[in-house]
Amino acid sequence: MKIYNVLHRKKEEFIPQDSNTVKMYVCGMTVNGEPHLGHARQVITFDMIAQYLRFKGYDVIYASNYTDVDDRIINQAKELDISPLELADQRIAIIENIWAKISVSQPNFKPRVTKFIPQIIDFVSDLIKKGYAYSTENGDVYFSVKKYADYGSLSNRKIEELKNSVRIESAENKQDALDFALWKSVEKDEFGFNSPWGKGRPGWHIECSTMIKSILGNTIDIHGGGKDLIFPHHENELAQSTCENNAPLAKYWIHNGLITVDGQKMSKSFKNFVLVKDVLEKYDAEVLRYAVLVNHYTSTLDMGDSSLKQAEKNLYYFYNIIKNIEQARKDSIVQDYDESVLNMFIDCMDDDFNSAKFIAELFTMFSKLGKYDNYQQLNSIKYAIEKVKDILGIFRYEPNEFIEKTKQKYLKELNIKEDYIVDKINQRSSAKQEKNYTLADEIRNELLSLGIILKDGKDNTTWDIKQLY
């Protein structure tokens, strides 16, 4: 099994520290708003990774945090006249409800920053004692970047390059422009926590380093997040944790690609910031998961309405094939199967969790099924789907349930009643019996103009949605 390790910029054989256990930490949400598509891609990606590692037999200890205090949360709470922690509680409840809707399994640990303030203070104090950090007269504490010789190793940048190319947070009391905050002082009337340096709040980067150390230990197997976290967040985590623990923070660094919407970077300034709840009002949760997993997790992913519609169409196609497979298997007494399809899945996933390749291979396999008379192959496909559905979070519906649910959605959009279609089909059947084929064709064409296609079988005529083909 190989994973692309961002730290070394190449695929590497996955060998966890403990042969049976995988410790994984993924940077979670800052709860200053509701989840958007970028958040959804991350949680779906690492849910898939955790589930697959468990499928492979590992005991996965998975932690993903909530940053429940920062300037934006505090300002929003002031406007609402509630405490920042009360606002954080409300937001976390909303977030977890949305993740449940898209079938994201719960991490083993969901630490909140405000529950780890004593540990954060101890971590910062140790860095000062070891000479890697310094406090200022006004109560701020900074990490001294130049004290860590390998700074820039994760983002593959040199310190001098960073000074010229990266926007650096300025502060008059910093010893160097690249130094980053471990503890930030606040005024006496501001929300904060008491510390040896005065009232303040933790810097963003120290939070995750502390929670990792407290929950999972000095070195974990996998550290994950979006590519936008590589610098400065993960670069700073790596530096401070290595200096504090005298050990690597993680063996493997995994980062999922970013999101565009109809080819444009997703941003509030572009007014294309898409919330997950808005997507779920239009599409089934499996459609969202499929749209994520049909692309390799490292790629830039476009998730505009057109790509979600295509995902819905593809998933509808898959469910129709699965329905046909199940019907063919019912008609057969052959029970034999092999693990060829499941092994194909394992081969794809062992190559850096390539769900996209598996879905493409499955698509090709379905297109070649023909008359559904190779019952061993049908049994093998069904066996594989049962094994992979909880890893990928798709193919969980009974086929008819997904098919009918999708058809009814489109009927509503087309403003057509199913009774009307059935009545037209009956009229057409009568016309054909009377050999009035002109009328029969007119009825077919009328429905087609409304977005409904008819399929004539041996015993009956069924209808479907034109847009889904």
Coordinates of C-alpha atoms in Angstrom, one line a residue:
M1 CA 0.0 0.0 0.0
K2 CA 1.4 3.4 -1.1
I3 CA 0.5 6.9 0.0
Y4 CA 1.7 10.2 -1.4
N5 CA 3.7 11.8 1.4
V6 CA 3.7 15.6 0.9
L7 CA 6.7 15.9 3.2
H8 CA 8.9 14.0 0.8
R9 CA 6.8 14.8 -2.4
K10 CA 6.6 11.2 -3.5
K11 CA 4.5 8.0 -3.0
E12 CA 5.9 5.9 -0.1
E13 CA 5.1 2.4 1.2
F14 CA 2.7 2.8 4.1
I15 CA 4.2 1.3 7.2
P16 CA 2.7 2.6 10.5
Q17 CA 4.7 2.8 13.6
D18 CA 2.7 0.0 15.2
S19 CA 1.9 -2.8 12.8
N20 CA -1.7 -2.9 13.9
T21 CA -2.6 0.7 14.8
V22 CA -2.8 3.9 12.8
K23 CA -2.9 7.2 14.5
M24 CA -4.5 9.9 12.3
Y25 CA -5.2 13.5 13.0
V26 CA -7.0 15.9 10.6
C27 CA -7.3 19.6 11.1
G28 CA -11.0 20.3 11.6
M29 CA -13.2 23.4 11.3
T30 CA -12.9 26.7 12.9
V31 CA -16.5 27.2 13.8
N32 CA -17.0 30.8 12.6
G33 CA -19.5 29.7 10.0
E34 CA -21.3 26.7 8.5
P35 CA -19.6 24.0 6.4
H36 CA -18.9 24.8 2.8
L37 CA -18.0 22.4 0.0
G38 CA -14.3 22.7 0.8
H39 CA -15.0 21.4 4.3
A40 CA -17.2 18.6 2.8
R41 CA -14.4 17.4 0.5
Q42 CA -12.0 17.2 3.4
V43 CA -14.3 15.2 5.8
I44 CA -15.4 12.8 3.0
T45 CA -11.8 12.2 1.9
F46 CA -10.5 11.4 5.3
D47 CA -13.6 9.4 6.3
M48 CA -12.9 7.3 3.2
I49 CA -9.2 6.9 4.2
A50 CA -10.1 6.0 7.8
Q51 CA -12.7 3.5 6.7
Y52 CA -10.4 1.9 4.2
L53 CA -7.6 1.5 6.7
R54 CA -10.0 -0.2 9.0
F55 CA -11.1 -2.5 6.1
K56 CA -7.4 -3.4 5.7
G57 CA -7.4 -4.5 9.3
Y58 CA -5.8 -1.6 11.2
D59 CA -7.1 -0.2 14.4
V60 CA -7.5 3.4 13.4
I61 CA -7.4 6.1 16.1
Y62 CA -8.8 9.1 14.3
A63 CA -8.9 12.6 15.8
S64 CA -10.3 15.8 14.2
N65 CA -10.6 19.0 16.1
Y66 CA -12.9 22.0 16.4
T67 CA -11.3 25.4 16.8
D68 CA -14.0 26.9 19.0
V69 CA -12.4 30.3 19.7
D70 CA -10.9 32.9 17.5
D71 CA -11.4 36.6 16.7
R72 CA -14.2 36.0 14.3
I73 CA -16.2 33.8 16.7
I74 CA -15.7 36.3 19.5
N75 CA -16.9 39.2 17.3
Q76 CA -19.9 37.2 16.0
A77 CA -20.8 36.3 19.6
K78 CA -20.7 40.0 20.6
E79 CA -23.1 40.9 17.8
L80 CA -25.5 38.1 19.0
D81 CA -25.0 39.1 22.7
I82 CA -24.0 35.6 23.7
S83 CA -20.7 34.0 24.9
P84 CA -18.3 32.7 22.3
L85 CA -18.5 29.3 23.8
E86 CA -22.3 29.2 23.5
L87 CA -22.0 30.3 19.9
A88 CA -19.4 27.5 19.3
D89 CA -21.7 24.9 20.9
Q90 CA -24.5 26.0 18.5
R91 CA -22.2 25.9 15.5
I92 CA -20.8 22.5 16.3
A93 CA -24.3 21.0 16.7
I94 CA -25.1 22.3 13.2
I95 CA -21.9 21.0 11.7
E96 CA -22.3 17.5 13.2
N97 CA -25.9 17.3 12.0
I98 CA -24.7 18.1 8.4
W99 CA -21.8 15.5 8.6
A100 CA -24.4 12.9 9.7
K101 CA -26.5 13.7 6.7
I102 CA -23.6 12.9 4.4
S103 CA -22.8 9.7 6.3
V104 CA -19.5 10.8 7.7
S105 CA -18.4 8.4 10.5
Q106 CA -17.5 10.1 13.8
P107 CA -13.8 10.4 14.6
N108 CA -12.7 8.7 17.8
F109 CA -11.8 12.1 19.3
K110 CA -13.2 15.5 18.5
P111 CA -11.2 17.8 20.7
R112 CA -12.0 21.5 21.2
V113 CA -9.3 24.0 21.7
T114 CA -10.8 25.6 24.8
K115 CA -10.6 22.2 26.6
F116 CA -6.8 22.2 26.2
I117 CA -5.8 25.6 27.4
P118 CA -3.6 24.2 30.3
Q119 CA -1.8 21.8 28.0
I120 CA -1.3 24.6 25.4
I121 CA 0.3 26.8 28.1
D122 CA 2.6 24.0 29.2
F123 CA 3.6 23.4 25.5
V124 CA 4.4 27.1 25.0
S125 CA 6.3 27.3 28.3
D126 CA 8.5 24.3 27.3
L127 CA 9.3 25.9 24.0
I128 CA 10.4 29.1 25.8
K129 CA 12.6 27.0 28.2
K130 CA 14.2 25.2 25.3
G131 CA 15.1 28.4 23.6
Y132 CA 12.7 28.0 20.6
A133 CA 10.3 30.7 21.7
Y134 CA 10.3 34.1 23.4
S135 CA 7.8 36.3 25.2
T136 CA 7.4 40.0 24.8
E137 CA 6.7 42.8 27.2
N138 CA 3.1 43.0 26.3
G139 CA 2.4 39.3 26.8
D140 CA 2.7 37.8 23.3
V141 CA 4.8 34.7 22.7
Y142 CA 6.4 33.9 19.4
F143 CA 8.2 30.9 17.9
S144 CA 11.6 31.8 16.6
V145 CA 11.6 30.3 13.1
K146 CA 15.4 30.7 12.6
K147 CA 16.0 28.4 15.6
Y148 CA 14.5 25.5 13.6
A149 CA 16.9 24.6 10.8
D150 CA 14.5 22.6 8.7
Y151 CA 11.7 25.2 8.6
G152 CA 10.1 25.1 5.1
S153 CA 10.7 21.4 4.6
L154 CA 7.0 20.6 4.3
S155 CA 6.1 23.4 1.9
N156 CA 9.4 22.9 0.1
R157 CA 10.5 26.6 0.6
K158 CA 13.6 28.2 1.9
I159 CA 13.4 30.9 4.6
E160 CA 14.7 33.6 2.4
E161 CA 12.1 32.7 -0.3
L162 CA 9.3 32.8 2.3
K163 CA 10.3 36.4 3.3
N164 CA 9.9 37.5 -0.2
S165 CA 6.9 35.6 -1.4
V166 CA 4.6 35.1 1.6
R167 CA 2.4 37.6 3.4
I168 CA 3.8 37.8 6.9
E169 CA 1.8 38.9 9.9
S170 CA 3.6 42.0 11.1
A171 CA 4.2 43.0 14.8
E172 CA 6.6 45.5 16.2
N173 CA 7.7 43.3 19.0
K174 CA 8.7 40.3 16.9
Q175 CA 12.4 39.5 16.6
D176 CA 12.0 38.3 13.0
A177 CA 9.2 38.8 10.4
L178 CA 8.7 35.1 10.0
D179 CA 8.2 34.3 13.7
F180 CA 4.7 33.2 14.4
A181 CA 2.4 33.6 17.4
L182 CA 2.1 30.9 20.0
W183 CA 0.2 33.1 22.5
K184 CA -1.6 36.3 21.7
S185 CA -2.3 38.9 24.5
V186 CA -5.7 40.4 24.9
E187 CA -7.1 43.4 26.8
K188 CA -8.5 42.8 30.3
D189 CA -12.1 43.1 29.1
E190 CA -11.6 40.8 26.1
F191 CA -12.4 37.1 26.1
G192 CA -9.3 35.1 27.0
F193 CA -7.5 32.9 29.4
N194 CA -5.0 33.6 32.2
S195 CA -1.4 32.5 31.5
P196 CA 2.2 33.2 32.8
W197 CA 2.4 36.0 30.2
G198 CA -0.9 37.6 31.0
K199 CA -4.4 37.2 29.7
G200 CA -4.5 36.0 26.2
R201 CA -5.5 33.3 23.7
P202 CA -3.5 30.6 21.9
G203 CA -2.2 31.1 18.4
W204 CA -3.8 28.9 15.7
H205 CA -0.9 26.6 15.0
I206 CA -0.1 25.7 18.6
E207 CA -3.6 24.4 19.1
C208 CA -3.3 21.3 16.9
S209 CA 0.2 20.5 18.0
T210 CA -0.9 20.4 21.6
M211 CA -4.1 18.3 20.9
I212 CA -2.1 15.8 18.9
K213 CA 0.5 15.4 21.7
S214 CA -2.2 15.2 24.4
I215 CA -4.4 12.7 22.6
L216 CA -2.2 10.7 20.2
G217 CA 1.4 11.2 21.4
N218 CA 4.5 12.8 20.1
T219 CA 4.5 11.2 16.6
I220 CA 1.4 10.1 14.7
D221 CA 1.2 8.1 11.5
I222 CA -1.0 10.4 9.3
H223 CA -1.6 14.1 9.5
G224 CA -4.2 15.5 7.1
G225 CA -6.0 18.5 5.9
G226 CA -6.6 20.6 2.8
K227 CA -3.7 21.8 0.6
D228 CA -4.3 25.3 1.8
L229 CA -3.0 24.2 5.3
I230 CA 0.4 23.2 4.1
F231 CA 1.7 26.7 4.7
P232 CA 1.7 28.2 7.1
H233 CA -0.4 26.0 9.4
H234 CA 1.1 22.6 9.0
E235 CA 4.6 24.0 8.4
N236 CA 4.4 25.8 11.8
E237 CA 2.9 22.7 13.5
L238 CA 5.8 20.6 12.2
A239 CA 8.4 23.1 13.4
Q240 CA 7.1 23.6 16.9
S241 CA 6.2 20.0 17.6
T242 CA 9.6 18.7 16.4
C243 CA 11.3 21.2 18.7
E244 CA 9.1 20.4 21.6
N245 CA 9.1 16.6 21.3
N246 CA 12.5 16.0 19.6
A247 CA 10.6 13.7 17.3
P248 CA 8.8 14.0 14.0
L249 CA 5.2 15.1 14.3
A250 CA 3.9 12.7 11.6
K251 CA 5.3 10.0 9.3
Y252 CA 2.9 10.8 6.4
W253 CA 1.4 14.1 5.5
I254 CA -1.7 13.9 3.3
H255 CA -3.5 16.9 1.8
N256 CA -6.7 16.9 -0.3
G257 CA -7.0 19.3 -3.2
L258 CA -9.0 22.5 -3.2
I259 CA -12.4 23.3 -4.6
T260 CA -13.4 25.5 -7.6
V261 CA -17.0 26.4 -8.5
D262 CA -17.7 26.3 -12.3
G263 CA -14.0 26.8 -12.9
Q264 CA -13.5 29.7 -10.5
K265 CA -11.9 29.6 -7.1
M266 CA -14.5 29.4 -4.4
S267 CA -14.5 32.6 -2.4
K268 CA -16.9 34.9 -0.6
S269 CA -15.6 37.8 -2.6
F270 CA -16.6 36.0 -5.8
K271 CA -20.1 35.3 -4.3
N272 CA -19.7 31.6 -5.2
F273 CA -19.3 30.3 -1.6
V274 CA -21.4 27.2 -1.6
L275 CA -22.7 25.8 1.8
V276 CA -23.2 22.1 2.2
K277 CA -26.7 22.6 3.5
D278 CA -27.6 24.4 0.2
V279 CA -26.2 21.5 -1.9
L280 CA -28.2 19.0 0.2
E281 CA -31.4 20.9 -0.5
K282 CA -30.9 20.0 -4.2
Y283 CA -29.0 16.8 -4.2
D284 CA -28.9 13.5 -2.3
A285 CA -26.0 13.1 0.1
E286 CA -24.6 10.2 -2.0
V287 CA -24.5 12.5 -5.0
L288 CA -22.2 14.9 -3.1
R289 CA -20.0 12.0 -1.9
Y290 CA -19.8 10.6 -5.5
A291 CA -18.9 14.0 -6.8
V292 CA -16.0 14.1 -4.4
L293 CA -14.8 10.5 -4.8
V294 CA -15.0 10.3 -8.6
N295 CA -11.9 12.6 -8.5
H296 CA -8.6 11.7 -6.9
Y297 CA -8.4 13.3 -3.5
T298 CA -5.3 15.4 -4.4
S299 CA -6.8 17.0 -7.6
T300 CA -8.4 20.4 -7.8
L301 CA -12.1 19.6 -7.8
D302 CA -14.7 21.7 -9.7
M303 CA -18.1 21.4 -7.9
G304 CA -20.5 23.7 -9.7
D305 CA -24.1 22.8 -10.4
S306 CA -23.1 21.1 -13.7
S307 CA -20.6 18.7 -12.1
L308 CA -23.1 17.8 -9.3
K309 CA -25.8 17.2 -12.0
Q310 CA -23.3 14.9 -13.8
A311 CA -22.6 13.1 -10.6
E312 CA -26.3 12.6 -10.0
K313 CA -26.7 11.2 -13.6
N314 CA -23.7 8.8 -13.2
L315 CA -25.0 7.6 -9.8
Y316 CA -28.4 7.0 -11.3
Y317 CA -26.8 5.0 -14.0
F318 CA -25.0 2.9 -11.5
Y319 CA -28.1 2.2 -9.5
N320 CA -30.0 1.1 -12.6
I321 CA -27.2 -1.4 -13.4
I322 CA -27.1 -2.6 -9.8
K323 CA -30.9 -3.1 -10.0
N324 CA -30.5 -5.2 -13.2
I325 CA -27.7 -7.2 -11.6
E326 CA -29.9 -8.0 -8.6
Q327 CA -32.8 -9.0 -10.8
A328 CA -30.6 -11.3 -12.9
R329 CA -29.2 -12.9 -9.7
K330 CA -32.7 -13.6 -8.5
D331 CA -33.4 -15.4 -11.7
S332 CA -30.4 -17.6 -11.3
I333 CA -29.5 -20.4 -9.1
V334 CA -25.8 -19.8 -9.6
Q335 CA -24.2 -18.7 -6.3
D336 CA -20.5 -18.9 -7.3
Y337 CA -18.4 -15.7 -7.1
D338 CA -14.8 -14.7 -6.9
E339 CA -13.1 -11.7 -5.4
S340 CA -11.8 -10.2 -8.7
V341 CA -13.9 -7.1 -8.5
L342 CA -13.1 -6.6 -4.8
N343 CA -9.4 -7.1 -5.6
M344 CA -9.7 -4.4 -8.3
F345 CA -11.0 -2.1 -5.6
I346 CA -8.1 -3.0 -3.3
D347 CA -5.5 -2.4 -6.0
C348 CA -6.9 1.0 -6.7
M349 CA -7.2 2.0 -3.1
D350 CA -3.7 0.7 -2.2
D351 CA -2.4 3.1 -4.8
D352 CA -2.9 6.3 -2.8
F353 CA -6.6 5.8 -2.1
N354 CA -7.5 6.1 -5.8
S355 CA -11.3 5.9 -5.5
A356 CA -11.5 7.7 -8.9
K357 CA -9.8 4.8 -10.7
F358 CA -12.1 2.3 -9.0
I359 CA -15.2 4.1 -10.1
A360 CA -13.9 4.5 -13.6
E361 CA -13.1 0.7 -13.7
L362 CA -16.5 -0.1 -12.4
F363 CA -18.1 2.2 -15.1
T364 CA -16.2 0.3 -17.8
M365 CA -17.2 -3.1 -16.3
F366 CA -20.8 -2.1 -16.2
S367 CA -20.8 -0.9 -19.8
K368 CA -19.6 -4.4 -20.9
L369 CA -22.1 -6.5 -19.0
G370 CA -24.3 -7.2 -22.0
K371 CA -27.1 -9.7 -21.4
Y372 CA -26.4 -10.2 -17.6
D373 CA -25.9 -13.9 -18.2
N374 CA -22.5 -14.3 -16.6
Y375 CA -23.9 -15.0 -13.1
Q376 CA -20.5 -15.6 -11.5
Q377 CA -19.4 -12.1 -12.6
L378 CA -22.7 -10.6 -11.4
N379 CA -22.3 -12.2 -8.0
S380 CA -18.7 -11.0 -7.8
I381 CA -19.8 -7.4 -8.5
K382 CA -22.6 -7.5 -5.9
Y383 CA -20.1 -9.0 -3.4
A384 CA -17.7 -6.2 -4.0
I385 CA -20.3 -3.5 -3.8
E386 CA -21.5 -4.8 -0.4
K387 CA -17.9 -4.6 0.8
V388 CA -17.1 -1.1 -0.5
K389 CA -20.3 0.8 0.1
D390 CA -19.5 1.7 3.7
I391 CA -15.9 2.7 2.8
L392 CA -17.0 5.0 0.0
G393 CA -20.4 6.0 1.4
I394 CA -22.2 5.3 -1.9
F395 CA -24.3 2.4 -3.2
R396 CA -26.0 2.3 0.2
Y397 CA -29.6 2.6 -1.0
E398 CA -31.7 -0.3 -2.3
P399 CA -31.6 0.5 -6.0
N400 CA -35.3 1.1 -6.5
E401 CA -35.3 3.5 -3.6
F402 CA -32.6 5.7 -5.1
I403 CA -34.1 5.4 -8.6
E404 CA -37.6 6.4 -7.6
K405 CA -36.4 9.1 -5.3
T406 CA -34.4 10.7 -8.1
K407 CA -37.3 10.3 -10.6
Q408 CA -39.7 12.0 -8.2
K409 CA -37.3 14.9 -7.7
Y410 CA -37.1 15.5 -11.5
L411 CA -40.9 15.2 -11.9
K412 CA -41.3 17.9 -9.3
E413 CA -38.8 20.1 -11.2
L414 CA -40.6 19.4 -14.5
N415 CA -44.0 20.0 -12.8
I416 CA -45.4 16.8 -14.0
K417 CA -47.6 14.3 -12.1
E418 CA -46.8 10.6 -12.3
D419 CA -50.5 9.9 -12.8
Y420 CA -50.4 12.0 -15.9
I421 CA -47.6 9.9 -17.4
V422 CA -49.3 6.6 -16.5
D423 CA -52.5 7.8 -18.1
K424 CA -50.6 8.7 -21.3
I425 CA -48.9 5.3 -21.3
N426 CA -52.3 3.6 -21.1
Q427 CA -53.6 5.8 -23.9
R428 CA -50.6 4.9 -26.0
S429 CA -51.1 1.2 -25.2
S430 CA -54.7 1.3 -26.4
A431 CA -53.7 3.2 -29.6
K432 CA -51.1 0.5 -30.4
Q433 CA -53.7 -2.3 -29.8
E434 CA -55.9 -0.4 -32.2
K435 CA -53.0 -0.2 -34.6
N436 CA -53.2 3.6 -34.4
Y437 CA -49.4 4.0 -34.5
T438 CA -49.6 7.7 -35.5
L439 CA -51.4 8.5 -32.2
A440 CA -49.0 6.2 -30.3
D441 CA -46.0 8.2 -31.8
E442 CA -47.7 11.5 -31.0
I443 CA -48.1 10.5 -27.3
R444 CA -44.5 9.4 -27.1
N445 CA -43.3 12.7 -28.7
E446 CA -45.5 14.7 -26.4
L447 CA -44.0 13.1 -23.3
L448 CA -40.5 13.5 -24.8
S449 CA -41.1 17.2 -25.3
L450 CA -41.9 17.4 -21.6
G451 CA -38.7 15.6 -20.6
I452 CA -40.1 12.0 -20.2
I453 CA -38.8 9.1 -22.2
L454 CA -40.7 5.8 -22.7
K455 CA -39.1 2.4 -22.8
D456 CA -41.1 -0.5 -24.4
G457 CA -40.4 -3.9 -22.9
K458 CA -41.8 -7.3 -23.6
D459 CA -44.6 -7.1 -21.2
N460 CA -45.1 -3.3 -20.5
T461 CA -43.9 0.2 -21.0
T462 CA -42.0 2.1 -18.4
W463 CA -41.0 5.8 -18.2
D464 CA -37.8 7.6 -17.2
I465 CA -36.3 11.1 -17.1
K466 CA -34.7 12.4 -20.2
Q467 CA -32.2 14.6 -18.4
L468 CA -30.7 11.5 -16.6
Y469 CA -29.5 10.0 -19.9

